XYZ file of C-alpha atoms in Angstrom:
577
model
C 155.204 119.965 91.502
C 156.486 117.324 93.992
C 158.914 114.852 92.397
C 157.695 111.371 91.941
C 159.898 108.400 92.958
C 160.559 107.837 89.244
C 161.780 111.401 88.866
C 163.947 111.153 91.833
C 165.296 107.916 90.642
C 166.004 109.365 87.252
C 167.608 112.485 88.664
C 170.028 110.153 90.679
C 170.971 108.155 87.673
C 171.823 111.297 85.727
C 168.982 110.797 83.277
C 167.973 114.423 82.702
C 171.027 114.835 80.374
C 169.360 112.497 77.724
C 168.964 114.254 74.425
C 165.505 114.940 73.100
C 164.316 111.835 71.365
C 164.445 112.094 67.565
C 166.511 115.270 67.741
C 168.753 115.539 64.477
C 169.373 117.679 61.579
C 165.583 117.341 60.600
C 164.847 119.035 64.111
C 162.987 117.584 67.116
C 159.807 117.117 65.262
C 161.162 114.184 63.544
C 161.024 112.051 66.665
C 158.425 109.608 65.481
C 160.486 108.603 62.572
C 163.114 106.773 64.602
C 161.866 106.543 68.016
C 162.119 103.454 70.315
C 158.478 103.177 71.733
C 157.665 100.925 74.753
C 154.131 99.520 75.081
C 152.664 99.450 78.711
C 149.744 97.075 79.273
C 148.732 99.140 82.476
C 147.055 96.192 84.199
C 150.012 94.052 84.227
C 153.132 96.585 84.469
C 153.171 97.327 87.972
C 150.837 97.681 91.051
C 151.242 100.679 93.063
C 148.437 100.324 95.571
C 148.726 96.490 96.488
C 145.414 95.398 94.934
C 147.024 93.112 92.561
C 146.006 95.285 89.539
C 148.616 97.361 87.777
C 147.896 100.991 87.868
C 149.210 104.378 86.915
C 151.014 104.806 90.407
C 153.029 101.701 89.477
C 154.035 103.204 86.022
C 155.067 106.487 87.622
C 157.089 104.668 90.271
C 159.122 102.950 87.290
C 159.536 105.893 84.831
C 163.068 105.904 85.962
C 163.503 102.427 84.736
C 161.911 103.132 81.300
C 164.342 106.275 80.928
C 167.345 104.112 81.877
C 166.088 101.373 79.331
C 166.485 104.111 76.627
C 162.833 104.502 75.329
C 161.724 107.637 73.601
C 157.935 107.232 74.161
C 155.402 105.018 75.915
C 152.298 103.577 74.180
C 149.509 102.951 76.727
C 146.966 100.328 75.863
C 143.533 101.631 76.803
C 143.498 102.962 80.361
C 139.924 104.535 80.274
C 136.861 103.474 82.275
C 135.634 100.107 80.894
C 134.002 96.913 82.103
C 136.927 95.077 80.779
C 135.205 92.659 78.699
C 138.143 92.832 76.274
C 141.103 94.035 78.270
C 139.810 97.752 78.079
C 139.116 97.823 74.381
C 135.412 98.057 75.377
C 135.680 101.705 76.321
C 132.841 103.243 78.373
C 134.274 106.864 78.791
C 137.169 108.244 76.936
C 137.593 111.190 79.347
C 137.793 109.101 82.443
C 140.528 106.597 83.721
C 139.622 103.132 84.947
C 139.229 103.486 88.830
C 141.424 100.496 89.048
C 144.197 102.501 87.449
C 143.789 105.947 88.793
C 142.365 109.156 87.615
C 142.680 111.915 85.158
C 144.747 113.997 87.512
C 147.250 111.286 87.883
C 147.213 110.485 84.134
C 148.158 114.178 83.715
C 150.942 114.012 86.231
C 152.304 110.731 84.542
C 152.353 112.334 81.184
C 154.195 115.405 82.571
C 156.794 113.425 84.579
C 157.378 111.231 81.564
C 157.815 114.225 79.361
C 160.435 115.739 81.945
C 162.448 112.595 81.332
C 162.252 112.917 77.581
C 159.590 110.313 77.352
C 156.527 111.182 75.102
C 153.112 109.504 75.651
C 150.962 107.790 73.071
C 147.494 106.728 74.037
C 145.137 104.152 72.471
C 141.730 105.147 70.752
C 139.341 102.546 69.589
C 137.178 104.021 66.862
C 135.502 100.831 65.745
C 133.377 100.389 68.820
C 132.553 101.376 72.262
C 131.464 99.370 75.374
C 127.781 98.343 75.761
C 127.948 100.480 78.895
C 128.793 103.582 77.114
C 126.372 106.241 77.502
C 125.497 106.323 73.708
C 124.525 102.710 73.744
C 122.552 102.833 76.790
C 120.691 105.794 75.326
C 120.195 103.656 72.011
C 118.586 100.874 74.020
C 116.236 103.148 75.767
C 115.288 105.103 72.596
C 114.035 102.359 70.596
C 113.993 101.539 66.880
C 114.425 104.454 64.234
C 115.680 106.787 66.731
C 118.826 108.946 66.201
C 120.528 107.498 69.166
C 120.307 104.050 67.579
C 121.696 105.474 64.189
C 125.067 106.016 66.027
C 125.384 102.188 65.889
C 124.180 99.457 63.414
C 120.875 98.125 64.605
C 118.587 95.998 62.264
C 115.536 94.033 62.399
C 116.187 90.218 62.333
C 115.350 88.051 59.675
C 112.638 85.296 59.415
C 108.988 85.483 60.389
C 109.513 86.682 64.032
C 112.853 88.376 63.548
C 114.624 85.542 65.240
C 117.460 85.061 62.811
C 120.404 87.603 62.856
C 120.453 90.170 59.986
C 123.737 88.672 58.474
C 126.489 86.359 58.935
C 129.716 88.531 58.944
C 132.527 86.551 60.520
C 133.824 87.813 63.819
C 137.372 88.422 64.861
C 136.542 86.607 68.172
C 134.661 83.657 66.806
C 130.923 83.483 67.173
C 128.081 85.535 65.708
C 128.694 89.259 65.024
C 125.125 89.994 66.039
C 123.262 90.119 69.233
C 119.576 90.597 69.858
C 118.303 93.244 72.257
C 115.381 92.876 74.758
C 112.774 95.767 74.614
C 111.531 97.324 77.868
C 108.597 95.147 77.952
C 110.470 92.057 77.897
C 110.010 91.014 74.307
C 112.836 90.285 71.884
C 113.893 93.609 69.924
C 116.436 94.529 67.250
C 119.740 93.213 66.716
C 123.084 95.241 66.766
C 126.428 94.554 64.949
C 129.573 93.837 66.925
C 132.641 92.479 64.965
C 134.328 91.725 68.241
C 132.462 90.692 71.557
C 128.688 91.440 72.138
C 130.053 93.975 74.919
C 131.570 96.086 71.989
C 128.915 97.334 69.755
C 130.139 98.698 66.421
C 129.885 102.482 65.802
C 128.285 103.918 62.568
C 131.016 106.321 61.122
C 128.283 107.622 58.648
C 126.694 109.416 61.563
C 128.055 113.033 62.232
C 127.996 112.530 66.031
C 130.559 109.671 65.679
C 133.164 111.698 63.840
C 132.702 114.792 65.833
C 133.175 112.882 69.079
C 136.272 111.183 68.082
C 137.942 114.481 67.063
C 136.819 115.867 70.418
C 138.627 112.922 72.064
C 141.830 113.633 70.276
C 141.781 117.041 71.264
C 141.063 116.054 74.889
C 144.106 114.043 75.198
C 146.343 116.397 72.983
C 145.431 119.009 75.452
C 146.734 117.000 78.199
C 150.071 116.601 76.762
C 149.988 113.286 74.852
C 152.168 113.296 71.820
C 150.487 110.561 69.771
C 147.282 108.357 69.292
C 147.515 104.839 68.358
C 144.330 103.809 66.285
C 143.012 100.364 67.117
C 141.589 98.117 64.306
C 142.084 101.217 61.927
C 141.043 99.441 58.702
C 137.713 98.059 60.150
C 136.111 101.332 61.051
C 133.945 102.066 57.920
C 131.129 99.717 56.722
C 128.985 99.593 53.747
C 125.567 101.064 54.904
C 123.623 98.007 53.282
C 125.707 95.515 55.424
C 125.783 92.928 52.590
C 126.939 89.523 53.183
C 130.668 88.854 52.542
C 131.177 86.822 49.577
C 133.832 86.437 46.980
C 136.366 89.065 46.227
C 135.909 92.879 45.945
C 137.325 95.669 43.957
C 139.972 97.648 46.086
C 138.304 99.732 48.771
C 134.819 98.161 48.311
C 134.846 95.147 50.837
C 131.778 95.544 53.146
C 133.847 96.207 56.376
C 137.532 96.061 55.744
C 139.808 98.727 54.255
C 136.960 100.709 52.664
C 137.988 103.951 50.648
C 135.776 106.051 52.817
C 138.174 105.469 55.742
C 140.740 107.803 54.257
C 138.479 110.863 54.704
C 138.205 110.018 58.398
C 141.767 109.788 58.956
C 142.460 112.962 56.883
C 140.173 114.765 59.272
C 142.063 113.280 62.371
C 145.414 114.260 60.741
C 144.001 117.907 60.529
C 143.427 117.717 64.354
C 147.065 116.416 65.045
C 148.473 118.916 62.785
C 146.894 121.845 64.348
C 148.478 120.884 67.670
C 151.825 120.309 65.746
C 151.596 123.801 64.284
C 150.965 125.303 67.572
C 153.977 123.391 69.052
C 156.228 124.821 66.322
C 155.594 128.408 67.647
C 155.721 127.688 71.286
C 159.226 127.427 72.668
C 158.101 125.582 75.803
C 156.577 122.698 73.800
C 159.361 120.174 73.386
C 156.931 117.256 72.252
C 157.135 118.288 68.498
C 154.837 116.470 66.028
C 151.548 115.028 67.292
C 151.294 111.705 65.584
C 148.855 109.061 64.539
C 149.856 105.339 64.483
C 147.581 102.906 62.853
C 146.973 99.303 63.644
C 146.378 98.090 60.144
C 146.410 94.427 59.380
C 146.335 94.156 55.481
C 148.049 91.643 53.351
C 147.961 94.189 50.267
C 150.873 96.382 51.033
C 149.898 98.723 48.328
C 146.466 99.315 50.168
C 148.446 99.485 53.487
C 150.588 102.355 52.079
C 147.577 104.542 51.161
C 146.918 105.145 54.839
C 150.537 106.578 55.104
C 150.127 109.418 52.529
C 151.410 112.767 53.986
C 147.911 113.938 54.992
C 146.707 110.700 56.735
C 148.291 108.564 59.303
C 151.917 109.190 60.230
C 152.969 105.498 60.628
C 151.387 101.965 60.871
C 152.338 98.738 62.668
C 154.323 96.416 60.251
C 152.627 93.054 61.191
C 154.141 91.136 58.018
C 157.601 91.320 59.643
C 156.382 90.265 63.155
C 154.453 87.297 61.684
C 157.177 85.831 59.689
C 158.821 82.524 60.853
C 162.423 82.406 61.786
C 164.444 82.411 58.586
C 166.632 84.572 56.448
C 164.354 84.219 53.244
C 161.251 85.448 55.139
C 162.761 88.175 57.126
C 164.573 89.471 53.978
C 161.395 89.588 51.897
C 159.604 91.408 54.777
C 162.306 94.073 55.095
C 162.501 94.663 51.332
C 158.757 94.679 50.822
C 158.137 97.079 53.999
C 161.034 99.541 52.750
C 159.749 99.547 49.270
C 156.061 100.359 50.285
C 157.045 103.079 52.827
C 159.590 104.901 50.391
C 157.166 106.421 47.934
C 154.700 107.857 50.564
C 157.577 109.244 52.778
C 156.615 107.191 55.948
C 158.907 105.480 58.274
C 158.623 101.749 58.543
C 157.882 100.388 62.018
C 159.338 97.220 63.571
C 157.698 95.087 66.243
C 158.192 91.505 67.374
C 155.092 91.100 69.738
C 152.452 93.027 71.498
C 149.573 92.355 73.973
C 147.647 90.274 71.254
C 150.746 88.118 70.149
C 152.691 84.999 71.478
C 155.830 86.137 72.886
C 158.949 85.776 70.613
C 160.825 83.569 73.180
C 158.025 80.972 72.872
C 157.136 81.585 69.233
C 160.708 81.262 67.852
C 161.246 78.013 69.648
C 158.418 76.183 67.869
C 158.713 74.029 64.776
C 156.262 76.608 63.134
C 157.500 79.869 64.412
C 155.246 82.124 62.304
C 152.602 83.968 64.096
C 148.823 83.628 63.081
C 145.794 83.950 65.287
C 144.181 81.111 63.285
C 146.754 78.635 64.272
C 147.150 79.361 68.060
C 146.454 76.137 69.963
C 147.114 74.689 73.435
C 149.938 72.332 73.838
C 152.080 73.489 70.941
C 155.579 72.306 71.798
C 158.458 74.726 72.061
C 162.228 74.829 72.803
C 162.655 77.776 75.211
C 166.512 77.668 74.921
C 166.389 78.051 71.056
C 163.521 80.527 71.348
C 165.409 82.776 73.742
C 168.631 82.816 71.692
C 166.420 83.666 68.472
C 164.388 86.322 70.517
C 167.676 88.105 71.190
C 168.959 88.041 67.711
C 165.630 89.065 66.447
C 165.501 92.031 68.634
C 168.839 93.203 67.344
C 167.755 92.770 63.991
C 164.588 94.836 64.346
C 166.541 97.644 66.178
C 168.950 97.942 63.287
C 166.438 98.460 60.599
C 165.530 102.108 59.535
C 162.319 103.532 61.096
C 160.621 103.353 64.428
C 161.016 100.328 66.906
C 158.223 99.063 69.401
C 159.020 96.966 72.389
C 156.234 95.173 74.365
C 156.651 95.239 78.044
C 158.646 92.218 79.272
C 160.336 91.521 76.073
C 163.286 93.236 77.353
C 163.566 90.622 80.111
C 163.118 87.677 77.704
C 159.836 86.754 79.227
C 158.324 83.542 77.708
C 154.584 83.190 76.852
C 152.891 81.654 80.118
C 150.982 78.748 78.765
C 149.570 77.116 81.932
C 147.166 79.713 83.176
C 144.533 77.754 84.933
C 141.354 77.737 82.812
C 139.223 79.444 85.530
C 141.712 82.331 85.620
C 141.694 83.048 81.758
C 139.717 86.274 80.980
C 140.493 86.742 77.242
C 137.209 86.593 75.161
C 139.262 84.988 72.318
C 139.505 81.923 74.601
C 135.980 81.861 75.682
C 134.273 82.662 72.403
C 136.332 79.788 70.719
C 134.875 77.408 73.238
C 138.581 76.940 74.490
C 140.099 76.021 71.215
C 142.036 79.398 71.173
C 144.295 79.748 74.359
C 143.694 83.364 74.211
C 146.092 86.252 74.897
C 146.401 86.363 78.534
C 149.656 84.128 78.429
C 151.555 87.438 77.142
C 149.841 89.720 79.693
C 150.824 88.196 82.825
C 152.045 90.693 85.557
C 155.831 91.699 85.191
C 158.513 90.513 87.648
C 160.444 93.235 89.214
C 162.244 91.707 92.099
C 163.012 88.271 93.365
C 160.406 88.446 96.137
C 158.669 85.045 95.815
C 155.230 86.540 96.723
C 154.507 88.804 93.553
C 158.052 89.090 92.123
C 157.780 92.735 92.969
C 154.694 93.435 91.021
C 152.833 94.448 94.056
C 154.222 96.363 97.114
C 155.927 94.477 99.839
C 153.197 92.972 102.125
C 150.377 93.437 99.689
C 147.416 90.829 100.465
C 145.957 90.615 97.026
C 147.548 88.186 94.442
C 148.191 89.489 90.871
C 145.043 89.566 88.601
C 146.713 86.787 86.566
C 148.932 84.154 88.307
C 152.671 84.364 87.876
C 154.117 80.951 87.076
C 156.937 79.478 89.164
C 160.445 80.735 88.398
C 159.038 84.029 87.253
C 161.480 85.789 89.601
C 164.467 84.634 87.538
C 163.254 86.934 84.754
C 162.910 89.863 87.120
C 164.518 93.277 86.556
C 166.393 92.735 89.984
C 167.676 89.396 88.707
C 168.764 90.701 85.443
C 169.995 94.189 86.399
C 173.595 93.493 87.217
C 174.010 90.421 84.781
C 175.846 91.699 81.804
C 174.695 88.721 79.924
C 171.025 89.123 80.670
C 168.423 90.054 78.059
C 167.925 93.420 80.020
C 171.619 94.208 79.717
C 171.284 93.576 75.949
C 168.368 95.830 75.402
C 169.861 98.646 77.404
C 173.028 98.399 75.384
C 171.069 98.083 72.224
C 168.765 101.122 72.709
C 171.871 103.195 73.545
C 173.655 102.274 70.449
C 170.490 102.774 68.526
C 170.459 106.416 69.554
C 173.828 106.998 67.683
C 173.888 108.495 64.134
C 174.438 105.353 62.285
C 171.188 103.743 63.522
C 169.257 106.940 63.499
C 170.188 108.193 59.964
C 172.429 105.764 58.286
C 171.413 104.896 54.813
C 170.193 101.150 54.426
C 171.897 98.815 51.955
C 172.151 95.147 51.637
C 175.544 93.159 51.801
C 174.943 90.187 49.545
C 178.229 88.469 50.114
C 177.576 86.773 53.479
C 175.503 83.756 52.163
C 171.706 82.901 51.833
C 171.396 82.046 55.567
C 172.883 85.448 56.797
C 170.875 88.505 56.962
C 173.532 91.180 56.253
C 173.138 94.943 55.768
C 174.676 98.355 56.268
C 173.516 101.381 58.325
C 176.140 103.955 57.675
C 179.322 102.797 59.412
C 177.488 99.911 61.069
C 177.250 96.367 59.530
C 174.451 94.105 60.763
C 174.537 90.332 60.714
C 171.971 87.802 61.755
C 172.958 84.199 61.237
C 169.599 82.151 60.499
C 171.383 79.185 59.475
C 172.546 76.147 61.367
C 176.265 76.539 61.335
C 178.711 79.311 62.406
C 179.958 81.772 59.795
C 183.275 83.750 59.996
C 183.230 87.524 60.888
C 184.988 90.113 59.059
C 188.531 89.957 60.368
C 189.120 93.677 61.129
C 185.652 94.844 62.346
C 185.080 95.869 65.840
C 182.125 94.221 67.639
C 179.784 96.833 68.972
C 177.178 94.339 70.330
C 176.200 90.747 70.043
C 173.139 88.713 71.076
C 175.416 85.881 72.106
C 178.860 84.544 72.377
C 181.063 84.867 69.341
C 183.512 81.897 69.707
C 186.772 82.303 67.608
C 185.580 85.475 65.862
C 182.509 83.492 64.315
C 178.849 84.182 64.388
C 176.960 81.054 65.635
C 173.578 80.043 64.553
C 170.565 82.166 65.720
C 172.853 85.097 66.630
C 173.116 88.719 65.616
C 176.059 91.197 65.772
C 176.629 94.753 65.229
C 180.044 95.640 63.866
C 181.871 98.937 63.321
C 183.307 98.792 59.819
C 184.859 102.272 59.619
C 188.321 100.929 59.308
């Protein structure tokens, strides 16, 4: 195989000598319990062919950068063929790569090249819905009412004398109605179909055997191509009450019409069996260095006891911890989220996950600079003031806090550069359906999806090759080059330098395997805990606090004047002496 530019770069940097991620006394198959996982939103990561759209060639060209950053795995948001009505989460074909990004052969090459650098690949699977351009949905429209093809979805006759009213009024995650009426071949109005998201994303009926069989085959398709994990989108929304009753009042656990239903667990036990079959095969193959094939769930649930049920040993390996991510800046909220998270994961033997942002969430630099620094989809509005200086300081401190906690760490692309949310995208350039379906009330999620800056080139900040004629698919703001990899690379005080050092220290024994214990002696405004020989401190208060006099500073998110820890700052201390 010809070496890619990324592989050549990594060889030059000596990155082949990196240890296998997660290798420990537990063996290499424990990788997912402590991994640092980097989220790539392909369309905005790097453009390899100059058309203004990120692609797999762009990712391959920067694999050396990711290896140098110190990540153990890459999670790719959907890279499949899609009309992109919802950023690729409207999948047309799971066995084809979107032509803007590349093709299956290049995906396989990318997976192999990343694995050669010690980086595993996680792909995104969206079980709740498909695109309205998916072959199944087109077959359903052509087959007509009562057909088996329509039974894979949720088609219903409308209410009212002429069926003009939707069959129900379930709320949508994206505002607006959850039902869209079809048009029959003769031009007359037809049945309605359910979609919890956009009309371009019809929901699947998981009571149909084809749906279960197809998704298990999709898992096998990607495991066969070398992926080590699958992220499950909207994992708690997949199962529906077949009667589709209206949502009213409260429900017994597991009995809500479309959220966290008990029958979900049988689905994920079947998925786990597929993943485990590959894990067992890997255990007997000396050439297989990937270890466990894992499932990671996107599970937004307030009830942490229900959340934990998905993490039982025969279900999903890990799930995103959104409680920690959504908390406002402050010691009390962070402390509560950490305690509750660790308490709920312990009994089921699953690792916690720590994440500060993703492709759906306002970036931490902007969020932590606001008067209300919590995150909620319901409160996102245009024109919310922020102090980016304060936000950047807190984002750096929060990154160290998350990285010091026991479990797996997720880093969204660009957070390692300290990128702020882009809040002045021209309205005619916004693509996110959350903005359009809210009639402009919600600013949408494009502000955290703006193409990354790689160089100080004023044209596209290095996102596209030199001389590329096409502008990036979303406009980059003025001053974006100041956050570029090139600008931050040689600056020891940059956010990129902080992340590199942070992830390197995180690979050491204290933060991989050190027992967690709170230090209650530092005051209410200081988050203090031990991980083996490492003492972590985050000052969420307004005044500086003294540091332990004899401790050695391993890393700090900001300056430590007169051996004190200022407000909005984190530090890692070696307390062996």
